[in-house]
C-alpha cells in the first residue's frame, strides 16, 4: 500500500503520513517529476511549489544599514585590489621594510638595515636603491590608502545624511600621476634633501 506525507510519497509507511491509493501515488510521482509538491494537509493533493511570500520593503533603518555595509564592502574590495599582487608573507614584512627604510632616511650613514641588506643582495640590486624603492612604495601606499579611506568616509557621511550615493572607488588618474612623481622624487633626490621632504 502506498503512503504520502508532506513533500513525500513512499511504498513503505511514513511516520505521520497517510495511506493513499495507487492512483494518488502515481499522481504524486508524476507531480514530483514536474517539480510539484505533495501535500496531505486537508487531504492528499499535488500542486506547484508555492511562490515565496514577497519580502516586505526594508525599513529606513534597514536601508541605511545595507548602504553602510555595501560601502564598507566596496572599500574593502578596493583596498584589497591595491595589494592583490603580493603574497601574504611579503606583506607581513612591510612593517620591517618600512622601519628600516625610515631609519636609513633619518641616518643614511649609520642605519642598520639587515632585512633590506639581505633582500637587496639576494635580488641583486644596490642596497640604497632597494631602500629608496621601499620608501617610494610606502609613500604611494599611504597616498592611495588615504584617498580610499577618505572616499569611504565621504560616502558614509552622505549615507548617514539620507543620500544613496553611487559608490566609485576608482583611483583617479591625477592621483596616479602624483604617485609617480613622488616615486621619481624619492629615487632621484639625495638622502639629506629627502629628510626635509618626507
GROMACS .gro file of C-alpha atoms in nm:
model
  198
    1UNK     CA    1   0.000   0.000   0.000
    2UNK     CA    2   0.147   0.343  -0.090
    3UNK     CA    3   0.179   0.635   0.152
    4UNK     CA    4   0.217   1.010   0.131
    5UNK     CA    5   0.339   1.280   0.366
    6UNK     CA    6   0.434   1.645   0.326
    7UNK     CA    7   0.661   1.653   0.021
    8UNK     CA    8   0.698   1.276   0.005
    9UNK     CA    9   0.549   0.955  -0.128
   10UNK     CA   10   0.658   0.603  -0.046
   11UNK     CA   11   0.570   0.235  -0.080
   12UNK     CA   12   0.659   0.198   0.288
   13UNK     CA   13   0.470   0.351   0.581
   14UNK     CA   14   0.578   0.710   0.661
   15UNK     CA   15   0.553   0.836   1.016
   16UNK     CA   16   0.278   1.098   1.023
   17UNK     CA   17   0.177   1.006   0.664
   18UNK     CA   18  -0.147   0.884   0.510
   19UNK     CA   19  -0.236   0.576   0.311
   20UNK     CA   20  -0.311   0.673  -0.049
   21UNK     CA   21  -0.447   0.490  -0.349
   22UNK     CA   22  -0.231   0.367  -0.634
   23UNK     CA   23  -0.381   0.642  -0.848
   24UNK     CA   24  -0.285   0.908  -0.592
   25UNK     CA   25   0.064   0.759  -0.564
   26UNK     CA   26   0.101   0.783  -0.944
   27UNK     CA   27  -0.028   1.144  -0.938
   28UNK     CA   28   0.221   1.228  -0.664
   29UNK     CA   29   0.511   1.070  -0.854
   30UNK     CA   30   0.418   1.248  -1.180
   31UNK     CA   31   0.379   1.579  -0.998
   32UNK     CA   32   0.714   1.550  -0.820
   33UNK     CA   33   0.884   1.476  -1.153
   34UNK     CA   34   0.740   1.807  -1.279
   35UNK     CA   35   0.872   1.993  -0.975
   36UNK     CA   36   0.542   1.998  -0.790
   37UNK     CA   37   0.490   1.921  -0.424
   38UNK     CA   38   0.282   1.658  -0.249
   39UNK     CA   39   0.073   1.772   0.047
   40UNK     CA   40  -0.155   1.593   0.289
   41UNK     CA   41  -0.290   1.899   0.465
   42UNK     CA   42  -0.667   1.884   0.423
   43UNK     CA   43  -0.632   1.557   0.228
   44UNK     CA   44  -0.399   1.437  -0.049
   45UNK     CA   45  -0.305   1.692  -0.316
   46UNK     CA   46  -0.033   1.768  -0.568
   47UNK     CA   47   0.031   2.133  -0.654
   48UNK     CA   48   0.301   2.366  -0.783
   49UNK     CA   49   0.554   2.479  -0.526
   50UNK     CA   50   0.401   2.785  -0.363
   51UNK     CA   51   0.568   3.112  -0.451
   52UNK     CA   52   0.761   3.258  -0.161
   53UNK     CA   53   0.590   3.541   0.017
   54UNK     CA   54   0.728   3.873  -0.102
   55UNK     CA   55   0.975   4.029   0.133
   56UNK     CA   56   0.848   4.342   0.299
   57UNK     CA   57   1.005   4.668   0.191
   58UNK     CA   58   1.307   4.744   0.407
   59UNK     CA   59   1.260   5.000   0.679
   60UNK     CA   60   1.462   5.322   0.661
   61UNK     CA   61   1.696   5.183   0.929
   62UNK     CA   62   1.747   4.864   0.726
   63UNK     CA   63   1.817   5.066   0.410
   64UNK     CA   64   2.070   5.275   0.598
   65UNK     CA   65   2.241   4.964   0.739
   66UNK     CA   66   2.254   4.799   0.394
   67UNK     CA   67   2.402   5.109   0.232
   68UNK     CA   68   2.667   5.138   0.503
   69UNK     CA   69   2.755   4.769   0.470
   70UNK     CA   70   2.773   4.796   0.090
   71UNK     CA   71   3.000   5.099   0.122
   72UNK     CA   72   3.233   4.908   0.355
   73UNK     CA   73   3.237   4.607   0.122
   74UNK     CA   74   3.330   4.826  -0.177
   75UNK     CA   75   3.603   4.994   0.029
   76UNK     CA   76   3.743   4.653   0.131
   77UNK     CA   77   3.735   4.538  -0.231
   78UNK     CA   78   3.923   4.850  -0.344
   79UNK     CA   79   4.187   4.827  -0.070
   80UNK     CA   80   4.243   4.456  -0.133
   81UNK     CA   81   4.297   4.530  -0.503
   82UNK     CA   82   4.584   4.764  -0.410
   83UNK     CA   83   4.782   4.478  -0.254
   84UNK     CA   84   4.641   4.184  -0.451
   85UNK     CA   85   4.966   4.118  -0.639
   86UNK     CA   86   5.168   4.049  -0.323
   87UNK     CA   87   5.181   3.719  -0.132
   88UNK     CA   88   5.088   3.739   0.236
   89UNK     CA   89   5.437   3.651   0.359
   90UNK     CA   90   5.581   3.950   0.174
   91UNK     CA   91   5.306   4.177   0.309
   92UNK     CA   92   5.398   4.059   0.659
   93UNK     CA   93   5.749   4.203   0.604
   94UNK     CA   94   5.626   4.553   0.516
   95UNK     CA   95   5.649   4.691   0.871
   96UNK     CA   96   6.013   4.573   0.888
   97UNK     CA   97   6.093   4.722   0.548
   98UNK     CA   98   5.922   5.048   0.643
   99UNK     CA   99   6.110   5.069   0.973
  100UNK     CA  100   6.447   5.005   0.808
  101UNK     CA  101   6.392   5.244   0.518
  102UNK     CA  102   6.287   5.521   0.758
  103UNK     CA  103   6.591   5.450   0.977
  104UNK     CA  104   6.811   5.490   0.668
  105UNK     CA  105   6.634   5.814   0.579
  106UNK     CA  106   6.696   5.950   0.930
  107UNK     CA  107   7.065   5.842   0.932
  108UNK     CA  108   7.188   5.731   0.587
  109UNK     CA  109   7.542   5.656   0.705
  110UNK     CA  110   7.474   5.459   1.023
  111UNK     CA  111   7.129   5.300   0.997
  112UNK     CA  112   7.114   4.924   1.047
  113UNK     CA  113   6.902   4.762   0.775
  114UNK     CA  114   6.967   4.386   0.797
  115UNK     CA  115   6.643   4.273   0.632
  116UNK     CA  116   6.681   4.508   0.337
  117UNK     CA  117   7.056   4.436   0.309
  118UNK     CA  118   6.990   4.064   0.262
  119UNK     CA  119   6.692   4.116   0.030
  120UNK     CA  120   6.887   4.360  -0.189
  121UNK     CA  121   7.188   4.127  -0.206
  122UNK     CA  122   6.969   3.829  -0.293
  123UNK     CA  123   6.776   4.027  -0.550
  124UNK     CA  124   7.099   4.161  -0.699
  125UNK     CA  125   7.031   4.532  -0.666
  126UNK     CA  126   7.205   4.810  -0.478
  127UNK     CA  127   7.105   4.844  -0.111
  128UNK     CA  128   7.030   5.216  -0.140
  129UNK     CA  129   6.817   5.156  -0.448
  130UNK     CA  130   6.620   4.894  -0.254
  131UNK     CA  131   6.576   5.137   0.036
  132UNK     CA  132   6.455   5.409  -0.200
  133UNK     CA  133   6.212   5.172  -0.372
  134UNK     CA  134   6.077   5.073  -0.032
  135UNK     CA  135   6.029   5.438   0.066
  136UNK     CA  136   5.860   5.513  -0.267
  137UNK     CA  137   5.616   5.221  -0.237
  138UNK     CA  138   5.534   5.313   0.123
  139UNK     CA  139   5.462   5.673   0.019
  140UNK     CA  140   5.247   5.558  -0.273
  141UNK     CA  141   5.054   5.321  -0.049
  142UNK     CA  142   4.990   5.599   0.203
  143UNK     CA  143   4.860   5.823  -0.076
  144UNK     CA  144   4.622   5.567  -0.223
  145UNK     CA  145   4.504   5.439   0.117
  146UNK     CA  146   4.430   5.792   0.236
  147UNK     CA  147   4.233   5.857  -0.084
  148UNK     CA  148   4.030   5.535  -0.047
  149UNK     CA  149   3.968   5.591   0.324
  150UNK     CA  150   3.859   5.949   0.266
  151UNK     CA  151   3.627   5.828  -0.010
  152UNK     CA  152   3.472   5.568   0.222
  153UNK     CA  153   3.418   5.827   0.492
  154UNK     CA  154   3.268   6.074   0.242
  155UNK     CA  155   3.015   5.813   0.128
  156UNK     CA  156   2.940   5.718   0.488
  157UNK     CA  157   2.864   6.083   0.570
  158UNK     CA  158   2.636   6.108   0.265
  159UNK     CA  159   2.454   5.784   0.352
  160UNK     CA  160   2.400   5.890   0.712
  161UNK     CA  161   2.261   6.219   0.581
  162UNK     CA  162   1.996   6.023   0.386
  163UNK     CA  163   2.158   6.006   0.041
  164UNK     CA  164   2.214   5.695  -0.172
  165UNK     CA  165   2.542   5.780  -0.348
  166UNK     CA  166   2.682   5.588  -0.645
  167UNK     CA  167   2.990   5.425  -0.494
  168UNK     CA  168   3.303   5.474  -0.703
  169UNK     CA  169   3.638   5.367  -0.562
  170UNK     CA  170   3.830   5.403  -0.887
  171UNK     CA  171   4.173   5.561  -0.834
  172UNK     CA  172   4.172   5.884  -1.040
  173UNK     CA  173   4.441   5.946  -1.300
  174UNK     CA  174   4.570   6.260  -1.127
  175UNK     CA  175   4.644   6.055  -0.813
  176UNK     CA  176   4.842   5.803  -1.019
  177UNK     CA  177   5.039   6.091  -1.169
  178UNK     CA  178   5.106   6.233  -0.823
  179UNK     CA  179   5.220   5.889  -0.701
  180UNK     CA  180   5.460   5.853  -0.995
  181UNK     CA  181   5.602   6.199  -0.933
  182UNK     CA  182   5.656   6.114  -0.565
  183UNK     CA  183   5.837   5.791  -0.657
  184UNK     CA  184   6.062   5.978  -0.903
  185UNK     CA  185   6.143   6.235  -0.635
  186UNK     CA  186   6.240   5.965  -0.385
  187UNK     CA  187   6.452   5.776  -0.639
  188UNK     CA  188   6.646   6.084  -0.755
  189UNK     CA  189   6.683   6.315  -0.451
  190UNK     CA  190   6.982   6.282  -0.220
  191UNK     CA  191   6.916   6.148   0.129
  192UNK     CA  192   6.978   6.480   0.308
  193UNK     CA  193   6.717   6.659   0.097
  194UNK     CA  194   6.475   6.368   0.130
  195UNK     CA  195   6.485   6.412   0.507
  196UNK     CA  196   6.340   6.759   0.458
  197UNK     CA  197   6.077   6.643   0.207
  198UNK     CA  198   5.939   6.330   0.374
   0.00000   0.00000   0.00000
